[in-house]
Short mmCIF file of C-alpha atoms in Angstrom, two decimals:
data_model
loop_
_atom_site.label_atom_id
_atom_site.label_comp_id
_atom_site.label_asym_id
_atom_site.label_seq_id
_atom_site.Cartn_x
_atom_site.Cartn_y
_atom_site.Cartn_z
CA MET L 1 97.16 -23.60 34.26
CA THR L 2 93.78 -22.11 33.54
CA ARG L 3 91.80 -20.70 36.17
CA ALA L 4 88.20 -18.56 35.03
CA LEU L 5 85.64 -17.84 37.32
CA TYR L 6 82.41 -17.56 35.85
CA SER L 7 80.66 -14.07 37.20
CA LEU L 8 77.22 -12.77 36.33
CA CYS L 9 77.64 -9.73 34.27
CA GLY L 10 75.10 -7.03 32.93
CA ALA L 11 74.18 -6.23 29.38
CA ASP L 12 77.90 -4.17 29.43
CA PRO L 13 79.97 -7.62 30.11
CA GLN L 14 82.43 -5.90 32.00
CA ASN L 15 79.56 -4.78 34.93
CA PHE L 16 80.04 -7.19 37.56
CA PHE L 17 77.30 -7.03 40.11
CA SER L 18 76.52 -10.47 41.75
CA PRO L 19 77.15 -10.59 45.55
CA HIS L 20 78.13 -14.01 45.22
CA CYS L 21 80.96 -13.94 42.47
CA TRP L 22 82.06 -10.95 44.61
CA LYS L 23 82.81 -13.35 47.27
CA ALA L 24 84.34 -15.52 44.89
CA VAL L 25 86.55 -13.12 43.16
CA MET L 26 88.18 -11.58 46.76
CA ALA L 27 88.22 -15.19 48.22
CA LEU L 28 91.05 -15.75 44.99
CA ALA L 29 92.57 -12.69 45.29
CA HIS L 30 92.89 -12.76 48.93
CA LYS L 31 94.68 -16.64 48.45
CA GLY L 32 97.18 -14.60 45.67
CA LEU L 33 95.57 -16.61 42.76
CA SER L 34 95.51 -15.49 38.95
CA PHE L 35 91.92 -16.32 37.32
CA GLU L 36 90.65 -15.04 33.81
CA GLU L 37 87.03 -13.54 35.19
CA ILE L 38 84.28 -14.41 32.60
CA PRO L 39 81.77 -12.53 31.63
CA THR L 40 78.45 -14.39 32.22
CA THR L 41 74.79 -13.18 31.40
CA TYR L 42 71.86 -15.69 33.57
CA ALA L 43 71.06 -17.17 29.81
CA ARG L 44 74.61 -18.57 29.52
CA ILE L 45 75.38 -20.14 32.77
CA ARG L 46 73.41 -23.46 31.29
CA GLN L 47 76.32 -23.20 29.01
CA ILE L 48 78.96 -23.46 31.54
CA GLY L 49 80.35 -27.09 31.76
CA GLY L 50 77.38 -28.54 29.86
CA GLY L 51 74.68 -27.32 32.50
CA PHE L 52 77.21 -28.21 35.67
CA SER L 53 75.07 -25.38 37.88
CA PRO L 54 72.18 -23.20 38.01
CA THR L 55 74.36 -20.25 39.15
CA VAL L 56 77.25 -18.73 39.25
CA PRO L 57 79.96 -18.21 40.43
CA VAL L 58 81.50 -20.95 38.74
CA LEU L 59 85.09 -21.45 39.79
CA GLU L 60 86.98 -23.66 36.54
CA ASP L 61 90.15 -24.65 38.46
CA ASN L 62 92.59 -27.30 36.30
CA GLY L 63 89.77 -28.67 34.99
CA ARG L 64 87.47 -28.67 37.80
CA LEU L 65 84.62 -26.85 38.23
CA VAL L 66 83.22 -25.70 41.63
CA SER L 67 79.67 -23.83 42.29
CA ASP L 68 78.92 -22.00 45.01
CA SER L 69 80.71 -19.17 46.55
CA PHE L 70 81.07 -20.74 50.04
CA ALA L 71 81.97 -24.38 48.19
CA ILE L 72 84.50 -22.35 46.22
CA ALA L 73 86.13 -20.94 49.61
CA LEU L 74 86.24 -23.99 51.35
CA TYR L 75 87.93 -25.57 47.25
CA LEU L 76 90.40 -22.77 47.78
CA GLU L 77 91.15 -23.73 51.47
CA GLU L 78 91.76 -27.29 50.98
CA ALA L 79 93.34 -27.12 47.37
CA TYR L 80 95.77 -24.32 48.48
CA PRO L 81 96.73 -24.71 52.25
CA ASP L 82 99.55 -22.73 51.99
CA ARG L 83 98.18 -19.58 50.63
CA PRO L 84 96.72 -17.17 53.43
CA SER L 85 93.91 -18.64 55.32
CA LEU L 86 90.28 -17.68 54.51
CA PHE L 87 88.85 -19.14 57.62
CA ARG L 88 91.65 -19.43 60.29
CA GLY L 89 90.67 -22.66 61.65
CA GLU L 90 87.58 -24.72 62.18
CA GLY L 91 85.92 -22.29 64.61
CA GLY L 92 85.80 -19.45 61.49
CA LYS L 93 85.29 -21.71 58.58
CA ALA L 94 81.86 -23.16 60.78
CA LEU L 95 80.85 -19.18 62.08
CA SER L 96 81.53 -18.14 58.33
CA ARG L 97 78.01 -19.94 57.82
CA MET L 98 76.06 -17.79 60.79
CA VAL L 99 77.45 -14.67 59.18
CA GLU L 100 76.51 -15.87 55.60
CA GLY L 101 73.18 -16.41 57.18
CA TYR L 102 73.17 -12.59 58.45
CA SER L 103 74.48 -11.50 55.00
CA GLN L 104 72.02 -13.07 53.19
CA MET L 105 68.71 -13.22 55.43
CA VAL L 106 69.00 -9.32 56.66
CA VAL L 107 71.10 -7.39 54.27
CA HIS L 108 70.24 -9.17 51.10
CA THR L 109 66.81 -9.32 51.61
CA ALA L 110 67.06 -5.38 52.15
CA ILE L 111 69.28 -4.80 49.13
CA MET L 112 66.73 -7.02 46.88
CA ARG L 113 63.81 -4.43 47.76
CA ILE L 114 65.88 -1.17 47.42
CA ALA L 115 67.59 -2.25 43.93
CA LEU L 116 65.88 -4.52 42.20
CA LEU L 117 64.32 -2.30 39.39
CA ASP L 118 68.21 -0.84 39.60
CA ILE L 119 69.28 -4.53 38.64
CA HIS L 120 66.57 -5.11 36.18
CA ALA L 121 68.27 -2.07 34.36
CA VAL L 122 71.39 -3.20 34.22
CA LEU L 123 70.84 -6.59 32.64
CA ASP L 124 70.63 -7.41 28.43
CA GLU L 125 67.68 -7.96 27.02
CA GLY L 126 67.29 -11.86 27.55
CA ASP L 127 68.37 -12.03 31.23
CA LYS L 128 65.75 -9.16 31.56
CA ALA L 129 62.03 -11.31 30.73
CA TYR L 130 64.14 -13.79 33.12
CA PHE L 131 65.03 -11.79 36.27
CA ARG L 132 61.36 -10.33 35.98
CA GLU L 133 60.00 -13.64 35.76
CA SER L 134 61.89 -15.39 38.60
CA ARG L 135 61.69 -12.89 41.05
CA GLU L 136 58.01 -11.88 40.40
CA GLN L 137 57.26 -15.48 41.07
CA ARG L 138 59.48 -15.81 44.15
CA LEU L 139 58.53 -12.26 45.91
CA GLY L 140 54.60 -12.46 44.59
CA LYS L 141 54.53 -9.18 43.64
CA THR L 142 55.99 -7.49 40.65
CA LEU L 143 59.18 -5.70 40.64
CA GLU L 144 57.51 -2.26 40.48
CA GLU L 145 55.54 -3.15 43.30
CA ILE L 146 58.12 -4.12 45.49
CA ALA L 147 60.04 -1.24 44.19
CA ALA L 148 57.16 1.22 45.58
CA ASP L 149 58.18 0.62 49.14
CA ARG L 150 62.23 1.55 48.08
CA GLU L 151 62.23 4.61 50.04
CA ALA L 152 61.17 3.47 53.65
CA GLU L 153 63.83 0.16 52.85
CA LYS L 154 66.60 2.74 51.70
CA ALA L 155 65.99 4.88 55.42
CA ALA L 156 65.42 1.50 57.22
CA PHE L 157 68.99 -0.10 55.35
CA PRO L 158 71.61 1.48 58.30
CA ALA L 159 70.06 0.16 60.90
CA LYS L 160 70.09 -3.51 59.69
CA LEU L 161 74.06 -3.22 59.90
CA GLU L 162 74.32 -2.48 63.61
CA PRO L 163 75.98 -6.08 64.23
CA ILE L 164 78.53 -5.00 62.14
CA ARG L 165 79.11 -2.02 64.09
CA HIS L 166 78.93 -4.01 67.34
CA MET L 167 81.92 -5.98 65.78
CA LEU L 168 83.70 -2.96 64.64
CA LYS L 169 84.07 -1.56 67.99
CA PHE L 170 86.74 -4.44 68.84
CA GLN L 171 88.20 -5.34 65.31
CA PRO L 172 88.90 -3.63 62.12
CA PHE L 173 87.68 -7.13 59.96
CA ILE L 174 85.00 -9.35 60.97
CA GLY L 175 88.17 -11.78 60.57
CA GLY L 176 89.88 -9.87 63.43
CA GLU L 177 93.16 -8.02 62.72
CA SER L 178 93.01 -8.80 59.15
CA PRO L 179 90.54 -9.88 56.25
CA LEU L 180 88.77 -13.59 56.32
CA PHE L 181 86.31 -14.95 53.64
CA ALA L 182 83.53 -13.79 56.47
CA ASP L 183 83.92 -10.15 55.27
CA TYR L 184 84.09 -11.52 51.88
CA ILE L 185 80.46 -12.76 52.46
CA VAL L 186 79.12 -9.23 53.70
CA PHE L 187 81.49 -7.46 51.31
CA GLY L 188 79.71 -8.87 48.16
CA ALA L 189 76.51 -7.64 50.00
CA VAL L 190 77.86 -3.70 49.99
CA GLN L 191 79.15 -3.89 46.74
CA TRP L 192 76.36 -5.12 45.16
CA LEU L 193 74.16 -2.29 46.37
CA ARG L 194 77.29 0.14 45.51
CA VAL L 195 77.56 -1.13 42.26
CA VAL L 196 73.65 -1.26 41.65
CA ALA L 197 72.17 1.25 43.49
CA GLY L 198 74.96 3.37 45.52
CA LEU L 199 75.97 3.79 48.82
CA SER L 200 73.69 6.69 49.70
CA MET L 201 71.78 5.40 52.50
CA LEU L 202 75.21 5.17 54.72
CA ALA L 203 76.53 8.24 56.11
CA ALA L 204 80.56 8.92 55.04
CA ASP L 205 81.77 8.46 58.53
CA ASP L 206 79.75 5.58 59.59
CA PRO L 207 81.80 2.59 60.72
CA VAL L 208 80.48 0.57 58.58
CA MET L 209 81.49 2.72 55.41
CA THR L 210 85.40 2.64 57.16
CA TRP L 211 85.37 -0.92 56.94
CA PHE L 212 83.97 -1.25 53.64
CA GLU L 213 86.88 1.18 52.09
CA ARG L 214 89.33 -0.71 54.40
CA CYS L 215 87.81 -4.19 52.33
CA LEU L 216 87.95 -2.27 48.78
CA ASP L 217 91.34 -1.34 49.36
CA LEU L 218 92.53 -4.76 49.43
CA HIS L 219 94.22 -7.01 46.93
CA GLU L 220 95.44 -3.46 45.14
CA GLY L 221 91.80 -2.03 45.52
CA ARG L 222 90.07 -5.33 43.02
CA GLY L 223 86.94 -3.96 44.29
CA ARG L 224 87.58 -0.49 43.13
CA THR L 225 87.82 -1.96 39.20
CA MET L 226 83.91 -1.33 39.36
CA THR L 227 82.48 2.28 39.88
CA ALA L 228 79.71 2.89 42.07
CA ALA L 229 75.88 3.66 40.47
CA MET T 1 91.39 -24.08 94.28
CA THR T 2 87.75 -21.85 94.29
CA ARG T 3 85.78 -20.56 91.66
CA ALA T 4 83.08 -18.33 91.77
CA LEU T 5 80.60 -17.16 89.26
CA TYR T 6 78.80 -14.11 90.14
CA SER T 7 75.54 -14.28 88.34
CA LEU T 8 72.35 -11.81 88.17
CA CYS T 9 69.47 -13.11 90.47
CA GLY T 10 65.94 -11.87 91.18
CA ALA T 11 64.00 -11.59 93.85
CA ASP T 12 64.50 -15.46 93.83
CA PRO T 13 68.35 -16.02 94.52
CA GLN T 14 67.89 -19.19 92.11
CA ASN T 15 66.07 -17.17 89.63
CA PHE T 16 69.21 -16.47 87.16
CA PHE T 17 68.06 -14.96 84.02
CA SER T 18 71.01 -12.75 83.04
CA PRO T 19 71.74 -13.34 78.86
CA HIS T 20 75.22 -12.66 80.02
CA CYS T 21 75.28 -14.67 82.82
CA TRP T 22 74.19 -17.99 80.66
CA LYS T 23 76.81 -17.77 78.35
CA ALA T 24 79.77 -17.82 81.04
CA VAL T 25 78.08 -20.20 82.71
CA MET T 26 77.84 -22.54 79.52
CA ALA T 27 81.60 -21.31 78.86
CA LEU T 28 82.90 -22.54 82.41
CA ALA T 29 80.84 -26.03 81.62
CA HIS T 30 81.98 -26.23 78.26
CA LYS T 31 85.83 -26.12 79.67
CA GLY T 32 84.33 -28.65 82.43
CA LEU T 33 85.45 -26.48 85.51
CA SER T 34 83.50 -26.58 88.32
CA PHE T 35 82.02 -23.37 90.35
CA GLU T 36 80.03 -22.14 92.56
CA GLU T 37 77.02 -19.66 90.62
CA ILE T 38 76.71 -16.80 93.46
CA PRO T 39 72.89 -14.87 93.62
CA THR T 40 73.90 -11.54 93.14
CA THR T 41 71.12 -8.58 92.58
CA TYR T 42 72.04 -5.65 90.54
CA ALA T 43 72.26 -3.79 94.24
CA ARG T 44 75.28 -5.91 95.05
CA ILE T 45 77.01 -5.53 92.15
CA ARG T 46 78.92 -2.98 93.46
CA GLN T 47 80.44 -4.99 96.59
CA ILE T 48 82.40 -7.64 94.37
CA GLY T 49 85.81 -6.89 94.78
CA GLY T 50 85.14 -3.49 96.26
CA GLY T 51 83.68 -2.68 92.80
CA PHE T 52 85.22 -4.35 90.23
CA SER T 53 82.65 -4.03 87.48
CA PRO T 54 79.70 -2.43 86.88
CA THR T 55 78.08 -5.68 85.73
CA VAL T 56 77.92 -9.07 85.82
CA PRO T 57 79.07 -11.72 85.36
CA VAL T 58 82.28 -11.39 87.02
CA LEU T 59 84.37 -14.74 87.54
CA GLU T 60 86.93 -15.17 90.45
CA ASP T 61 89.04 -17.87 89.50
CA ASN T 62 91.66 -18.37 92.30
CA GLY T 63 91.86 -14.72 93.31
CA ARG T 64 92.00 -13.34 89.86
CA LEU T 65 88.64 -11.50 88.77
CA VAL T 66 87.28 -11.32 85.59
CA SER T 67 84.31 -9.24 84.55
CA ASP T 68 82.46 -9.45 80.63
CA SER T 69 81.02 -12.82 79.37
CA PHE T 70 83.21 -12.16 76.25
CA ALA T 71 86.20 -11.40 77.95
CA ILE T 72 85.69 -14.18 80.70
CA ALA T 73 85.61 -16.68 77.59
CA LEU T 74 89.06 -15.20 76.13
CA TYR T 75 90.45 -16.00 79.60
CA LEU T 76 89.11 -19.30 80.19
CA GLU T 77 90.41 -20.10 76.37
CA GLU T 78 93.75 -18.91 77.65
CA ALA T 79 93.76 -20.04 81.26
CA TYR T 80 92.59 -23.50 80.25
CA PRO T 81 93.96 -24.39 76.57
CA ASP T 82 94.07 -28.30 77.19
CA ARG T 83 90.34 -27.93 78.23
CA PRO T 84 87.76 -27.81 75.11
CA SER T 85 88.40 -25.06 72.77
CA LEU T 86 85.40 -22.72 73.11
CA PHE T 87 86.87 -20.58 69.66
CA ARG T 88 88.78 -23.79 67.65
CA GLY T 89 91.10 -21.08 66.11
CA GLU T 90 91.81 -17.89 65.86
CA GLY T 91 88.92 -17.35 63.10
CA GLY T 92 86.46 -18.13 65.02
CA LYS T 93 87.23 -15.96 68.17
CA ALA T 94 86.99 -12.95 65.62
CA LEU T 95 84.08 -14.12 64.01
CA SER T 96 82.15 -14.63 67.39
CA ARG T 97 82.21 -11.10 67.78
CA MET T 98 79.94 -10.80 64.86
CA VAL T 99 77.83 -13.29 65.99
CA GLU T 100 78.10 -11.10 69.52
CA GLY T 101 76.83 -8.20 67.40
CA TYR T 102 74.13 -10.14 65.86
CA SER T 103 72.82 -11.39 68.79
CA GLN T 104 72.95 -8.19 70.50
CA MET T 105 71.48 -5.49 68.56
CA VAL T 106 69.24 -7.95 67.14
CA VAL T 107 68.03 -10.62 69.16
CA HIS T 108 68.49 -8.94 72.75
CA THR T 109 66.75 -5.48 71.65
CA ALA T 110 63.97 -7.65 70.44
CA ILE T 111 63.51 -9.47 73.71
CA MET T 112 64.02 -6.27 75.88
CA ARG T 113 60.95 -4.82 74.08
CA ILE T 114 59.19 -8.07 74.46
CA ALA T 115 59.90 -8.82 78.10
CA LEU T 116 60.69 -5.52 79.55
CA LEU T 117 58.31 -5.87 82.17
CA ASP T 118 58.61 -9.68 82.75
CA ILE T 119 62.04 -9.32 83.68
CA HIS T 120 61.18 -6.31 85.93
CA ALA T 121 58.62 -8.52 87.91
CA VAL T 122 60.92 -11.01 88.92
CA LEU T 123 63.65 -8.27 90.54
CA ASP T 124 63.54 -7.95 94.21
CA GLU T 125 62.06 -4.44 95.49
CA GLY T 126 65.34 -2.47 95.90
CA ASP T 127 66.31 -3.41 92.13
CA LYS T 128 63.14 -2.88 90.64
CA ALA T 129 63.55 0.80 91.36
CA TYR T 130 66.95 0.69 89.59
CA PHE T 131 65.82 -1.43 86.66
CA ARG T 132 62.84 1.22 86.23
CA GLU T 133 64.97 4.20 86.28
CA SER T 134 67.83 3.08 84.21
CA ARG T 135 66.04 1.29 81.58
CA GLU T 136 63.13 4.05 81.12
CA GLN T 137 66.48 6.60 80.76
CA ARG T 138 68.29 4.38 78.11
CA LEU T 139 64.98 3.49 76.02
CA GLY T 140 63.29 7.50 76.62
CA LYS T 141 60.29 6.02 77.68
CA THR T 142 58.56 4.44 80.32
CA LEU T 143 58.63 0.57 80.67
CA GLU T 144 54.76 0.29 80.12
CA GLU T 145 55.13 2.65 77.07
CA ILE T 146 57.54 0.29 75.96
CA ALA T 147 55.28 -3.10 76.81
CA ALA T 148 52.74 -1.91 74.68
CA ASP T 149 53.97 -2.86 71.80
CA ARG T 150 54.90 -6.26 73.09
CA GLU T 151 52.37 -8.40 71.17
CA ALA T 152 53.66 -6.66 67.52
CA GLU T 153 57.17 -7.39 68.99
CA LYS T 154 56.56 -11.00 69.62
CA ALA T 155 54.54 -11.47 66.23
CA ALA T 156 57.84 -10.22 64.79
CA PHE T 157 60.64 -12.21 67.09
CA PRO T 158 60.76 -15.51 64.55
CA ALA T 159 61.35 -13.67 61.36
CA LYS T 160 64.47 -11.78 63.23
CA LEU T 161 65.97 -15.79 63.71
CA GLU T 162 66.37 -16.35 60.00
CA PRO T 163 69.96 -16.10 60.32
CA ILE T 164 70.45 -18.93 62.39
CA ARG T 165 67.71 -20.80 60.54
CA HIS T 166 70.07 -20.15 57.51
CA MET T 167 72.66 -21.79 59.29
CA LEU T 168 71.48 -24.52 60.62
CA LYS T 169 70.93 -25.90 56.60
CA PHE T 170 74.38 -27.01 56.96
CA GLN T 171 75.51 -28.10 60.40
CA PRO T 172 73.88 -28.79 63.82
CA PHE T 173 75.90 -25.81 65.99
CA ILE T 174 76.77 -22.23 65.05
CA GLY T 175 80.36 -23.78 66.05
CA GLY T 176 79.67 -27.05 63.31
CA GLU T 177 79.45 -30.17 64.55
CA SER T 178 79.72 -29.49 68.09
CA PRO T 179 79.02 -26.41 70.47
CA LEU T 180 81.18 -22.87 70.78
CA PHE T 181 81.20 -19.80 72.91
CA ALA T 182 79.17 -18.77 69.61
CA ASP T 183 76.30 -21.39 70.75
CA TYR T 184 76.21 -19.82 73.80
CA ILE T 185 76.06 -16.24 72.88
CA VAL T 186 72.95 -16.98 71.51
CA PHE T 187 71.92 -19.39 73.49
CA GLY T 188 72.22 -16.95 76.17
CA ALA T 189 70.12 -14.81 74.25
CA VAL T 190 67.08 -17.21 74.10
CA GLN T 191 67.59 -18.88 77.75
CA TRP T 192 66.80 -15.48 78.77
CA LEU T 193 63.61 -15.02 77.02
CA ARG T 194 62.55 -18.72 78.06
CA VAL T 195 63.11 -18.06 81.79
CA VAL T 196 61.57 -14.84 82.08
CA ALA T 197 58.75 -14.87 79.24
CA GLY T 198 58.58 -17.67 77.57
CA LEU T 199 58.58 -18.99 74.37
CA SER T 200 55.33 -19.46 73.03
CA MET T 201 56.52 -17.53 70.47
CA LEU T 202 58.52 -19.81 68.35
CA ALA T 203 56.59 -23.34 67.33
CA ALA T 204 57.92 -26.85 68.65
CA ASP T 205 59.48 -27.54 64.90
CA ASP T 206 61.03 -24.58 64.14
CA PRO T 207 64.73 -25.54 63.41
CA VAL T 208 65.55 -22.62 66.32
CA MET T 209 63.57 -24.75 68.90
CA THR T 210 65.61 -27.65 67.91
CA TRP T 211 68.76 -26.46 67.99
CA PHE T 212 68.33 -24.41 71.42
CA GLU T 213 66.84 -27.96 72.56
CA ARG T 214 70.37 -29.50 71.55
CA CYS T 215 72.15 -26.88 73.81
CA LEU T 216 69.56 -27.50 76.69
CA ASP T 217 70.65 -30.83 76.76
CA LEU T 218 74.92 -30.03 77.07
CA HIS T 219 77.07 -29.99 79.90
CA GLU T 220 74.53 -32.29 81.81
CA GLY T 221 71.33 -30.31 80.72
CA ARG T 222 72.82 -27.36 82.80
CA GLY T 223 70.54 -25.05 80.96
CA ARG T 224 67.02 -26.93 82.29
CA THR T 225 68.45 -26.09 85.50
CA MET T 226 66.06 -23.05 85.61
CA THR T 227 62.33 -23.85 84.30
CA ALA T 228 60.63 -21.66 81.36
CA ALA T 229 58.18 -19.28 82.45
#
């Protein structure tokens, strides 16, 4: 049995920083499945399975390829039903899309504006040009223009996590008493920020930090294999 | 069998506008349970069950009192397990707290700033004084000072619903193919805005409006028993 996860890396092949790849890593660890994490630059994504997907993560499980972190979680839930559940039922599966919506549309957009130049800095030379061109086209500004608002974005960041603080008044994880894929969705975003730019904008006693530290402890401290920026 | 829901009303006892009460109304309707909705001004909340709860909704079900919309949903799920589920499993239950976090910390705070004077205007004379004093103390400004930013808040409102639009790319309801309590959590907020101030800030072809119209159609159009402001 071979199982591999193609995961985005920087110039340092052990610098795994992508939020979406971290979601897949934590989903595999949650299911207790061993896998090799294969460092993949943007330029090499197109070589996976002869151009199977324009993005990573891509999971290769016994010859089957699955791309997209949410699709990987759904695949793992179906393929390994006897392992710990990532969703705990159909309601959890459906509502995870709403958590993804919050994470991507609120948390990711803020992190992008905070850490764009930091992300650019960790990429290898070939990827730097691709990243600059694609992001500047998507956002309609140069990376430096976006980074000019960085301090204001950092100051505004803690307030954007209020939905998480509300939830934490009732339970230790988004999944309830124990984590589910929904936790890994938000964990991936915060881990991304931690790895590329650090979490200095969050107070140590912020309940979100307490939850995040709990997530870093999961699965033999898998999240701690990357150090903070 | 008697079943009653104490529900916040304005000077017009048929003006049910509270987001939290609408969550409970929809949860009862989802379970197919008949109930009498009892118009309750702020001043009369303390008379329910001899001062049982400082807030409505309060459900009275065969002599048992339950307050708080989320607690009411949990109670209904346990008391009526053979009726359609409000959560579809433990994952759905846990993740609903995250949806509540988004709804209350992002959507409610925006609506408060948009509709504060409109809410004040629909209350009866006794409640008006209570509402002004408690909200001005909580927010540290006069109602009129907060309302001064109303147009900017209205303009910023559609962007705050991006998490919902993301989710709707994958499914028609937060609950998936059919609604769950998580839908009613967000529905309650949007219904509140619709009833007290109208939804003119949302385009008719906004996917959020399409979802909201689907929710208004549910349970024999229960949400449509209130007209828009």
